[in-house]
XYZ file of N, CA and C in Angstrom:
675
model
N 0.915 -1.142 -0.252
C 0.026 -0.151 -0.147
C 0.750 1.177 0.161
N 2.123 1.308 0.811
C 2.814 2.433 0.713
C 3.410 2.674 -0.512
N 3.675 1.626 -1.417
C 4.540 2.016 -2.698
C 3.409 2.564 -3.737
N 2.196 2.241 -3.457
C 1.056 2.736 -4.279
C 0.827 4.128 -3.902
N 0.929 4.461 -2.685
C 0.653 5.947 -2.439
C 1.656 6.771 -3.087
N 3.055 6.190 -2.743
C 4.120 7.052 -3.206
C 3.866 7.311 -4.872
N 3.564 6.295 -5.574
C 3.436 6.581 -7.126
C 2.226 7.132 -7.260
N 1.416 7.349 -6.353
C 0.210 8.112 -6.826
C 0.479 9.567 -6.683
N 1.329 9.976 -5.693
C 1.234 11.329 -5.054
C 2.588 12.058 -5.286
N 3.634 11.170 -5.773
C 5.107 11.948 -6.180
C 5.062 11.736 -7.582
N 4.957 12.863 -8.430
C 4.918 12.768 -9.840
C 6.333 12.252 -10.597
N 7.525 12.533 -9.676
C 8.815 12.326 -10.362
C 9.077 10.855 -10.508
N 8.144 9.847 -9.688
C 8.381 8.534 -9.839
C 7.792 7.860 -11.174
N 6.973 8.633 -11.711
C 6.092 8.113 -13.102
C 7.278 8.306 -14.181
N 7.322 7.307 -15.021
C 8.033 7.438 -16.170
C 7.491 8.452 -17.118
N 8.505 9.231 -17.669
C 8.333 10.595 -18.609
C 8.748 10.479 -19.899
N 7.846 10.927 -20.935
C 8.493 10.664 -22.131
C 9.547 11.584 -22.099
N 10.826 10.945 -22.926
C 12.050 11.507 -22.959
C 12.304 12.720 -23.870
N 11.706 13.715 -23.869
C 11.641 15.119 -24.936
C 13.128 15.173 -25.230
N 14.011 15.233 -24.225
C 15.431 15.558 -24.694
C 16.232 14.516 -24.829
N 15.709 13.284 -24.961
C 16.407 12.183 -25.330
C 17.657 11.822 -24.305
N 17.307 12.190 -22.896
C 18.470 11.719 -22.077
C 18.370 10.353 -21.501
N 17.510 9.603 -22.181
C 17.576 8.156 -22.189
C 17.030 7.647 -23.445
N 17.148 6.387 -23.761
C 16.949 5.805 -24.979
C 15.414 5.297 -24.762
N 14.658 5.277 -25.896
C 13.304 4.581 -25.827
C 13.190 3.131 -26.585
N 12.850 2.379 -26.104
C 12.531 0.839 -26.658
C 11.051 0.579 -26.890
N 10.616 0.441 -27.826
C 9.197 0.216 -28.102
C 8.867 -1.248 -28.686
N 8.418 -2.200 -28.046
C 8.373 -3.611 -28.409
C 6.624 -3.834 -28.579
N 6.263 -4.193 -29.592
C 4.577 -4.257 -29.830
C 4.381 -5.768 -30.284
N 3.616 -6.357 -29.488
C 3.315 -7.643 -29.485
C 1.753 -7.832 -30.345
N 1.734 -8.700 -31.422
C 0.473 -8.842 -31.799
C -0.178 -10.256 -31.248
N -1.450 -10.088 -30.792
C -1.983 -11.043 -29.947
C -3.478 -11.460 -30.159
N -3.823 -12.652 -30.016
C -5.389 -12.807 -29.932
C -6.069 -12.214 -28.708
N -7.094 -11.708 -29.089
C -8.100 -10.888 -27.960
C -7.998 -11.748 -26.628
N -8.340 -13.182 -26.788
C -8.581 -13.950 -25.715
C -7.244 -14.204 -24.981
N -6.120 -13.985 -25.592
C -4.645 -14.030 -24.848
C -4.013 -12.737 -24.440
N -4.662 -11.539 -24.609
C -4.234 -10.315 -24.152
C -3.727 -10.230 -22.859
N -4.720 -10.547 -22.166
C -4.488 -10.265 -20.329
C -3.083 -11.297 -20.078
N -3.210 -12.481 -20.695
C -2.188 -13.386 -20.235
C -0.543 -12.807 -20.811
N -0.800 -12.280 -22.011
C 0.467 -11.441 -22.570
C 0.902 -10.453 -21.388
N 0.043 -9.693 -21.239
C 0.258 -8.404 -20.169
C 0.723 -9.031 -18.948
N 0.152 -9.942 -18.209
C 0.625 -10.538 -17.120
C 2.109 -11.287 -17.206
N 2.347 -11.716 -18.352
C 3.638 -12.389 -18.664
C 5.022 -11.329 -18.728
N 4.522 -10.279 -19.457
C 5.583 -9.157 -19.474
C 5.714 -8.663 -18.172
N 4.514 -8.254 -17.394
C 4.865 -7.794 -16.104
C 5.599 -8.479 -15.149
N 5.394 -9.863 -15.151
C 6.125 -10.806 -14.328
C 7.582 -10.803 -14.491
N 7.868 -10.817 -16.000
C 9.226 -10.541 -16.465
C 9.895 -9.280 -16.025
N 9.179 -8.114 -16.149
C 9.702 -6.769 -15.689
C 10.119 -6.918 -14.144
N 9.027 -7.373 -13.524
C 9.294 -7.402 -11.763
C 10.305 -8.231 -11.245
N 10.383 -9.393 -11.800
C 11.178 -10.291 -11.693
C 12.644 -10.153 -12.067
N 12.849 -9.552 -13.125
C 14.246 -9.477 -13.802
C 14.578 -8.253 -14.289
N 13.687 -7.698 -15.179
C 14.283 -6.335 -15.846
C 14.545 -5.213 -15.368
N 13.748 -4.950 -14.216
C 13.933 -3.737 -13.486
C 15.080 -3.764 -12.592
N 15.763 -5.081 -12.315
C 16.898 -5.099 -11.671
C 18.291 -4.566 -12.323
N 18.052 -4.534 -13.663
C 19.245 -4.526 -14.530
C 19.902 -3.169 -14.518
N 21.373 -3.212 -14.780
C 22.000 -1.798 -14.759
C 21.163 -1.070 -15.973
N 21.055 0.361 -15.654
C 20.786 0.950 -16.839
C 18.947 1.127 -17.108
N 18.493 0.091 -16.267
C 16.928 0.235 -16.409
C 16.260 1.510 -15.974
N 15.620 2.070 -16.735
C 14.785 3.267 -16.269
C 13.230 3.326 -16.148
N 12.406 2.753 -17.065
C 11.178 2.466 -17.060
C 10.560 1.413 -17.870
N 9.498 0.914 -17.549
C 8.551 -0.013 -18.460
C 7.204 0.390 -18.298
N 6.615 0.619 -19.480
C 4.927 1.045 -19.083
C 4.179 -0.067 -20.306
N 3.320 -0.750 -19.694
C 2.729 -1.691 -20.563
C 1.318 -1.175 -20.908
N 0.959 -1.198 -22.278
C -0.231 -0.774 -22.728
C -1.068 -1.989 -23.527
N -2.073 -2.105 -23.272
C -2.962 -3.117 -24.229
C -3.953 -2.170 -24.897
N -3.955 -2.588 -26.285
C -4.823 -2.181 -27.142
C -6.451 -2.201 -26.795
N -7.134 -1.269 -27.077
C -8.535 -1.324 -26.888
C -9.328 -2.333 -27.785
N -8.716 -2.530 -28.950
C -9.331 -3.675 -29.729
C -8.875 -5.017 -29.665
N -8.070 -5.294 -28.685
C -7.450 -6.383 -27.778
C -6.387 -7.126 -28.893
N -5.829 -6.559 -29.824
C -4.882 -7.378 -30.472
C -3.550 -6.820 -30.472
N -3.192 -6.043 -29.628
C -1.797 -5.555 -29.628
C -1.618 -5.408 -28.000
N -0.163 -5.539 -27.511
C 0.264 -5.036 -26.213
C 1.646 -4.451 -26.607
N 1.774 -3.202 -25.938
C 2.935 -2.532 -26.246
C 3.752 -2.367 -25.060
N 5.316 -2.517 -24.822
C 5.918 -2.270 -23.754
C 6.868 -0.913 -24.338
N 6.512 -0.093 -23.678
C 7.043 1.400 -23.843
C 8.293 1.185 -22.835
N 9.613 1.283 -23.213
C 10.647 1.028 -22.108
C 11.763 1.975 -22.306
N 12.403 2.338 -21.144
C 13.381 3.230 -21.308
C 14.562 2.649 -20.468
N 15.751 3.100 -21.473
C 17.143 2.737 -20.798
C 18.007 3.979 -20.689
N 18.861 3.832 -19.996
C 20.049 4.966 -19.652
C 20.785 4.999 -20.980
N 21.208 3.953 -21.601
C 21.916 3.963 -22.740
C 21.618 2.944 -23.722
N 22.138 2.948 -24.831
C 21.882 1.834 -25.725
C 22.683 0.720 -25.407
N 23.964 0.988 -24.689
C 24.876 -0.172 -24.322
C 24.111 -0.990 -23.083
N 23.521 -0.177 -22.224
C 22.599 -1.065 -21.086
C 21.908 -1.796 -21.620
N 21.087 -1.267 -22.709
C 19.946 -2.075 -23.246
C 20.550 -3.289 -24.105
N 21.623 -3.184 -24.759
C 22.319 -4.246 -25.405
C 22.643 -5.304 -24.425
N 23.306 -4.961 -23.352
C 23.834 -5.867 -22.328
C 22.483 -6.597 -21.688
N 21.327 -6.165 -21.583
C 20.246 -6.730 -20.969
C 19.735 -7.791 -22.039
N 19.584 -7.480 -23.426
C 19.092 -8.615 -24.348
C 20.296 -9.485 -24.521
N 21.320 -9.387 -24.184
C 22.219 -10.418 -24.399
C 22.471 -11.153 -23.268
N 21.714 -11.120 -22.245
C 21.940 -11.698 -20.742
C 21.109 -12.960 -21.128
N 21.986 -13.945 -20.972
C 21.397 -15.317 -21.252
C 20.551 -15.702 -20.091
N 20.887 -15.459 -18.787
C 19.957 -15.919 -17.715
C 18.482 -15.224 -17.835
N 18.522 -13.761 -18.229
C 17.145 -13.203 -18.297
C 16.471 -13.798 -19.550
N 16.917 -14.175 -20.531
C 16.350 -14.658 -21.789
C 15.621 -15.853 -20.999
N 16.088 -16.830 -20.217
C 15.649 -18.031 -19.720
C 14.268 -17.405 -18.931
N 14.699 -16.507 -18.128
C 13.582 -16.041 -17.178
C 12.260 -15.325 -17.930
N 12.745 -14.918 -19.163
C 11.714 -14.520 -19.986
C 11.098 -15.362 -21.134
N 11.524 -16.737 -20.928
C 11.240 -17.698 -22.125
C 9.767 -17.753 -22.299
N 8.768 -17.427 -21.515
C 7.530 -17.577 -21.853
C 6.952 -16.691 -22.876
N 7.643 -15.506 -22.935
C 7.385 -14.540 -23.996
C 7.531 -15.143 -25.282
N 8.304 -16.164 -25.399
C 8.493 -16.381 -26.830
C 7.505 -17.257 -27.855
N 6.297 -17.619 -27.035
C 4.897 -18.173 -27.404
C 4.324 -16.972 -27.987
N 4.540 -15.631 -27.788
C 3.831 -14.484 -28.447
C 4.637 -13.848 -29.697
N 3.903 -13.391 -30.576
C 4.557 -12.679 -31.785
C 4.818 -11.289 -31.537
N 6.157 -11.062 -31.813
C 6.452 -9.595 -31.840
C 5.982 -8.912 -33.135
N 5.279 -7.804 -33.373
C 4.989 -7.223 -34.367
C 5.946 -6.214 -34.810
N 6.602 -5.493 -33.832
C 7.713 -4.396 -34.272
C 8.442 -4.389 -32.935
N 9.760 -4.179 -33.105
C 10.387 -3.745 -31.971
C 11.743 -3.051 -32.500
N 11.928 -1.835 -32.133
C 12.916 -0.762 -32.312
C 13.275 0.018 -31.265
N 14.381 0.589 -31.247
C 15.049 1.522 -30.528
C 14.885 3.173 -31.121
N 14.275 3.960 -30.363
C 13.951 5.301 -30.914
C 14.561 6.527 -30.083
N 14.460 7.390 -30.939
C 14.714 8.781 -30.328
C 13.455 9.678 -30.422
N 13.192 10.570 -29.476
C 11.967 11.408 -29.707
C 12.440 12.764 -30.475
N 11.914 12.775 -31.734
C 12.000 13.901 -32.743
C 11.114 15.094 -32.623
N 9.852 15.053 -32.271
C 9.030 15.750 -32.053
C 8.161 15.733 -31.131
N 7.926 16.837 -30.057
C 7.266 16.639 -28.794
C 6.569 17.973 -28.575
N 5.317 18.137 -28.958
C 4.455 19.261 -28.970
C 3.006 19.099 -28.150
N 2.560 19.936 -27.449
C 2.904 21.406 -27.136
C 3.969 21.266 -26.170
N 4.849 22.283 -25.884
C 5.892 22.588 -25.242
C 5.488 22.442 -23.624
N 4.330 23.005 -23.326
C 4.006 22.982 -21.842
C 3.253 21.611 -21.482
N 3.008 20.652 -22.388
C 2.343 19.567 -21.844
C 2.982 18.614 -20.890
N 2.156 17.799 -20.109
C 2.488 17.158 -19.139
C 3.174 15.667 -19.578
N 4.086 15.077 -19.804
C 4.248 13.938 -20.644
C 4.379 12.838 -19.560
N 3.955 12.909 -18.445
C 3.861 11.572 -17.430
C 3.148 10.526 -18.035
N 3.729 9.262 -17.983
C 3.098 8.153 -18.264
C 2.621 7.293 -16.962
N 1.118 7.173 -17.034
C 0.630 6.844 -15.770
C -0.446 5.701 -15.929
N -0.863 4.973 -15.237
C -1.834 3.802 -15.381
C -2.986 4.525 -15.629
N -3.631 3.852 -16.584
C -5.116 4.436 -16.948
C -4.912 5.592 -17.958
N -3.761 5.815 -18.551
C -3.655 6.905 -19.567
C -4.008 6.251 -20.791
N -4.531 7.144 -21.715
C -5.212 6.651 -22.984
C -4.255 7.274 -24.151
N -3.901 6.405 -25.005
C -2.746 6.413 -26.057
C -3.158 6.258 -27.277
N -2.873 7.180 -28.163
C -2.868 6.801 -29.671
C -1.739 6.392 -30.499
N -1.353 5.338 -30.933
C 0.090 5.032 -31.057
C -0.224 4.843 -32.800
N 0.170 5.894 -33.471
C 0.367 5.623 -34.998
C 1.729 5.100 -35.568
N 1.693 4.077 -36.547
C 2.936 3.643 -36.751
C 3.204 3.791 -38.142
N 4.402 4.218 -38.373
C 4.878 4.547 -39.904
C 5.997 3.607 -40.270
N 5.715 2.652 -41.275
C 6.867 1.990 -41.740
C 7.491 2.810 -42.920
N 8.784 3.138 -42.952
C 9.135 3.890 -43.803
C 10.855 3.653 -44.328
N 11.078 3.805 -45.527
C 12.405 3.584 -46.101
C 13.584 4.547 -45.343
N 14.642 4.078 -44.985
C 15.719 4.930 -44.357
C 15.794 6.362 -45.130
N 15.765 6.388 -46.586
C 15.969 7.709 -47.030
C 14.848 8.569 -47.136
N 13.642 8.137 -46.544
C 12.499 8.843 -46.327
C 12.304 9.260 -45.070
N 13.140 8.872 -43.978
C 12.656 9.064 -42.738
C 12.665 10.384 -42.267
N 13.794 11.282 -42.808
C 13.951 12.441 -42.080
C 13.042 13.482 -42.669
N 12.544 13.009 -43.875
C 11.517 13.923 -44.677
C 10.150 13.624 -43.941
N 9.988 12.745 -43.614
C 8.653 12.189 -42.807
C 8.738 12.847 -41.468
N 10.000 13.109 -40.588
C 10.134 13.793 -39.473
C 9.721 15.251 -39.743
N 10.173 15.830 -40.712
C 9.874 16.986 -41.172
C 8.300 17.320 -41.371
N 7.663 16.412 -42.053
C 6.402 16.613 -42.315
C 5.479 16.379 -40.949
N 6.035 15.246 -40.015
C 5.357 15.280 -38.740
C 5.594 16.611 -38.001
N 6.802 17.207 -38.071
C 6.601 18.554 -37.288
C 5.787 19.685 -37.693
N 5.405 19.600 -39.110
C 4.681 20.580 -39.824
C 3.160 20.311 -39.369
N 2.808 18.862 -39.288
C 1.390 18.719 -39.291
C 0.924 18.480 -38.040
N 1.772 18.142 -37.086
C 1.188 17.929 -35.583
C 0.213 19.160 -35.182
N 0.466 20.221 -35.588
C -0.161 21.448 -34.963
C -1.601 21.353 -35.331
N -1.724 20.609 -36.681
C -3.177 20.330 -36.954
C -3.773 19.600 -36.150
N -3.394 18.261 -35.685
C -3.734 17.299 -34.736
C -3.902 17.875 -33.457
N -3.084 19.021 -33.025
C -3.401 19.528 -31.463
C -4.472 20.427 -31.567
N -5.167 20.563 -32.579
C -6.403 21.659 -32.576
C -7.495 20.678 -31.949
N -7.449 19.347 -31.769
C -8.579 18.587 -31.149
C -8.511 18.619 -29.715
N -9.468 19.000 -29.143
C -9.441 19.354 -27.738
C -9.243 18.466 -26.802
N -9.100 17.225 -27.127
C -8.839 16.199 -26.319
C -7.489 15.618 -26.205
N -6.616 16.067 -27.090
C -5.402 15.658 -27.553
C -4.466 16.284 -26.783
N -3.754 15.886 -25.849
C -2.930 16.490 -24.749
C -1.427 16.523 -25.315
N -0.835 15.738 -25.990
C 0.447 15.856 -26.593
C 0.508 14.992 -27.633
N 1.332 15.365 -28.614
C 1.928 14.438 -29.747
C 3.473 14.051 -29.885
N 4.072 13.143 -29.724
C 5.151 12.786 -29.452
C 5.504 11.925 -30.304
N 6.491 12.329 -31.505
C 6.891 11.602 -32.788
C 8.402 10.945 -32.304
N 8.373 9.692 -32.453
C 9.745 8.896 -32.323
C 10.307 8.354 -33.656
N 11.509 8.556 -33.729
C 12.048 7.909 -34.996
C 13.178 6.842 -34.703
N 13.107 5.439 -35.146
C 13.748 4.490 -34.895
C 15.326 4.874 -35.311
N 16.045 4.195 -34.805
C 17.508 4.462 -34.990
C 18.084 3.772 -36.027
N 17.181 2.737 -36.566
C 17.651 1.855 -37.709
C 17.031 2.375 -38.776
N 16.357 3.450 -38.816
C 15.821 4.220 -40.008
C 14.378 3.742 -40.742
N 13.944 2.698 -40.171
C 12.731 2.191 -40.990
C 11.418 2.245 -40.116
N 11.320 2.885 -39.283
C 9.979 3.219 -38.383
C 9.896 4.540 -37.586
N 8.801 4.817 -37.498
C 8.519 6.240 -36.872
C 7.236 5.851 -36.097
N 6.890 6.444 -34.936
C 5.894 6.561 -34.362
C 5.294 7.727 -33.775
N 3.901 8.071 -33.581
C 3.668 9.092 -32.802
C 2.776 8.370 -31.781
N 3.350 8.849 -30.503
C 2.701 8.567 -29.111
C 1.798 9.600 -28.765
N 0.510 9.556 -29.060
C -0.349 10.624 -28.839
C -1.030 10.659 -27.442
N -0.939 11.265 -26.426
C -1.863 11.268 -25.083
C -2.916 11.932 -25.311
N -4.020 11.188 -24.518
C -5.218 11.873 -24.766
C -6.123 11.986 -23.460
N -6.971 12.903 -23.329
C -7.718 13.168 -21.896
C -8.909 11.885 -22.106
N -9.418 11.733 -23.196
C -10.733 10.877 -23.375
C -10.622 10.564 -24.996
N -10.911 9.301 -25.209
C -11.008 8.991 -26.681
C -12.457 8.859 -27.100
N -13.347 9.578 -26.358
C -14.690 9.471 -26.770
C -14.887 10.099 -28.090
N -14.100 11.217 -28.410
C -14.364 11.803 -29.616
C -13.242 11.738 -30.567
N -12.413 10.698 -30.348
C -11.142 10.234 -31.037
C -11.735 10.340 -32.816
N -12.704 9.515 -33.232
C -13.213 9.287 -34.485
C -13.185 10.857 -35.329
N -13.216 11.918 -34.680
C -13.330 13.372 -35.246
C -12.178 13.527 -35.734
N -11.095 12.840 -35.453
C -9.683 13.222 -35.997
C -9.449 12.479 -37.356
N -10.285 11.302 -37.604
C -10.128 10.774 -38.830
C -11.538 11.160 -39.813
N -12.524 11.645 -39.155
C -13.725 11.925 -40.192
C -13.907 13.581 -40.391
N -13.452 14.436 -39.585
C -13.686 15.878 -39.731
C -12.629 16.330 -40.772
N -13.396 16.907 -41.748
C -12.422 17.602 -43.039
C -11.212 18.366 -42.605
N -11.209 18.943 -41.417
C -10.480 20.125 -41.159
C -9.030 19.167 -40.783
N -9.174 18.036 -40.481
C -8.054 17.051 -39.924
C -7.561 16.497 -41.025
N -8.085 16.559 -42.600
C -7.604 15.847 -43.641
C -6.043 15.707 -43.738
N -5.559 16.806 -43.841
C -4.034 17.109 -44.126
C -3.311 16.133 -43.192
N -3.862 15.914 -41.969
C -3.096 15.114 -40.785
C -3.127 13.367 -41.197
N -4.185 13.128 -42.105
C -4.373 11.766 -42.765
C -3.910 11.451 -43.902
N -3.222 12.610 -44.632
C -2.476 12.345 -45.978
C -1.255 12.726 -46.056
N -0.655 13.553 -45.140
C 0.916 13.760 -45.253
C 1.880 12.834 -45.487
N 1.621 11.663 -45.004
C 2.679 10.689 -44.953
C 2.420 9.935 -46.140
N 1.419 10.045 -47.047
C 1.088 9.132 -48.046
C 2.211 9.246 -49.125
N 2.810 8.063 -49.727
C 3.857 8.096 -50.603
C 5.309 8.000 -50.141
N 5.305 8.231 -48.669
C 6.478 8.296 -47.787
C 6.373 6.942 -47.035
N 5.368 6.410 -46.530
C 5.270 5.587 -45.333
C 4.167 4.678 -45.443
N 4.003 3.516 -44.927
C 2.873 2.842 -44.636
C 2.115 2.947 -43.336
N 1.159 3.240 -43.108
C 0.530 3.583 -41.773
C -0.675 2.793 -41.135
N -0.688 2.659 -39.765
C -1.802 2.133 -39.164
C -1.572 2.586 -37.730
N -2.701 2.394 -37.111
C -2.960 2.992 -35.614
C -3.775 2.127 -34.741
N -3.267 2.006 -33.435
C -4.493 1.445 -32.676
C -4.360 2.334 -31.445
N -5.521 2.282 -30.487
C -5.523 2.929 -29.455
C -5.460 2.038 -28.075
N -4.736 2.597 -27.197
C -4.165 1.758 -26.080
C -4.456 2.495 -24.749
N -4.707 1.682 -23.761
C -4.591 2.130 -22.162
C -3.375 1.620 -21.788
N -2.803 2.570 -20.658
C -1.791 2.124 -19.884
C -2.203 1.461 -18.749
N -1.627 -0.025 -18.634
C -2.052 -0.689 -17.591
C -1.019 -1.027 -16.566
N 0.026 -0.670 -16.875
C 1.043 -0.966 -15.606
C 2.418 -0.127 -15.961
N 2.918 0.612 -15.039
C 4.090 1.370 -15.245
C 5.123 0.747 -13.865
N 6.451 0.719 -14.486
C 7.426 0.204 -13.335
C 8.533 1.136 -13.558
N 8.874 2.312 -12.826
C 9.978 3.039 -12.785
C 11.138 2.412 -12.264
N 12.469 2.846 -12.355
C 13.620 2.423 -11.760
C 13.609 2.346 -10.178
N 14.071 1.551 -9.378
C 14.048 1.395 -7.972
C 14.827 2.778 -7.520
């Protein structure tokens, strides 16, 4: 009970989107059958609590489950890419996380944050948070052009009154971008894809990337001890 109270009232213990890239961000997205989604969430949480959070360089892990039931995302942060590499090369931890091998990884990349607006937004990641994650598969030669367009058109999306922040990440391998959008409520989310005033937001990436999105709820966060 004491730990829950501290996490609820002391904001600095919550994971925070790394706007200034003082840590690296690792996003792992699993594809899953809806009937096994909670099993996958529980398996990841167990792995984080028993092994991952005790590793050198671990900063945070935030588990999300998609509202449509077909995705689970781990939004993790590490102090350095070397720390993360040491973690994934740890054979003992691979054995501890062996149960995860029965689930399909949809995407897994290391990212840096390249656009984060508005400047004054609160970027804490908290249990119960509502997230729109837009994924963009892109060729390396087009990635930075896509970033430029993301920076230009994000202001259109921020006209939606329920959107708290938009946080574009680019993968360091050059083939993937994501927008981690934080929402107050998803009740009026469909306006973003149906209202004509948001049409440029739904078209700027065409010809540069393949796009899909899912809506998520944050169901678990674990900051470093």
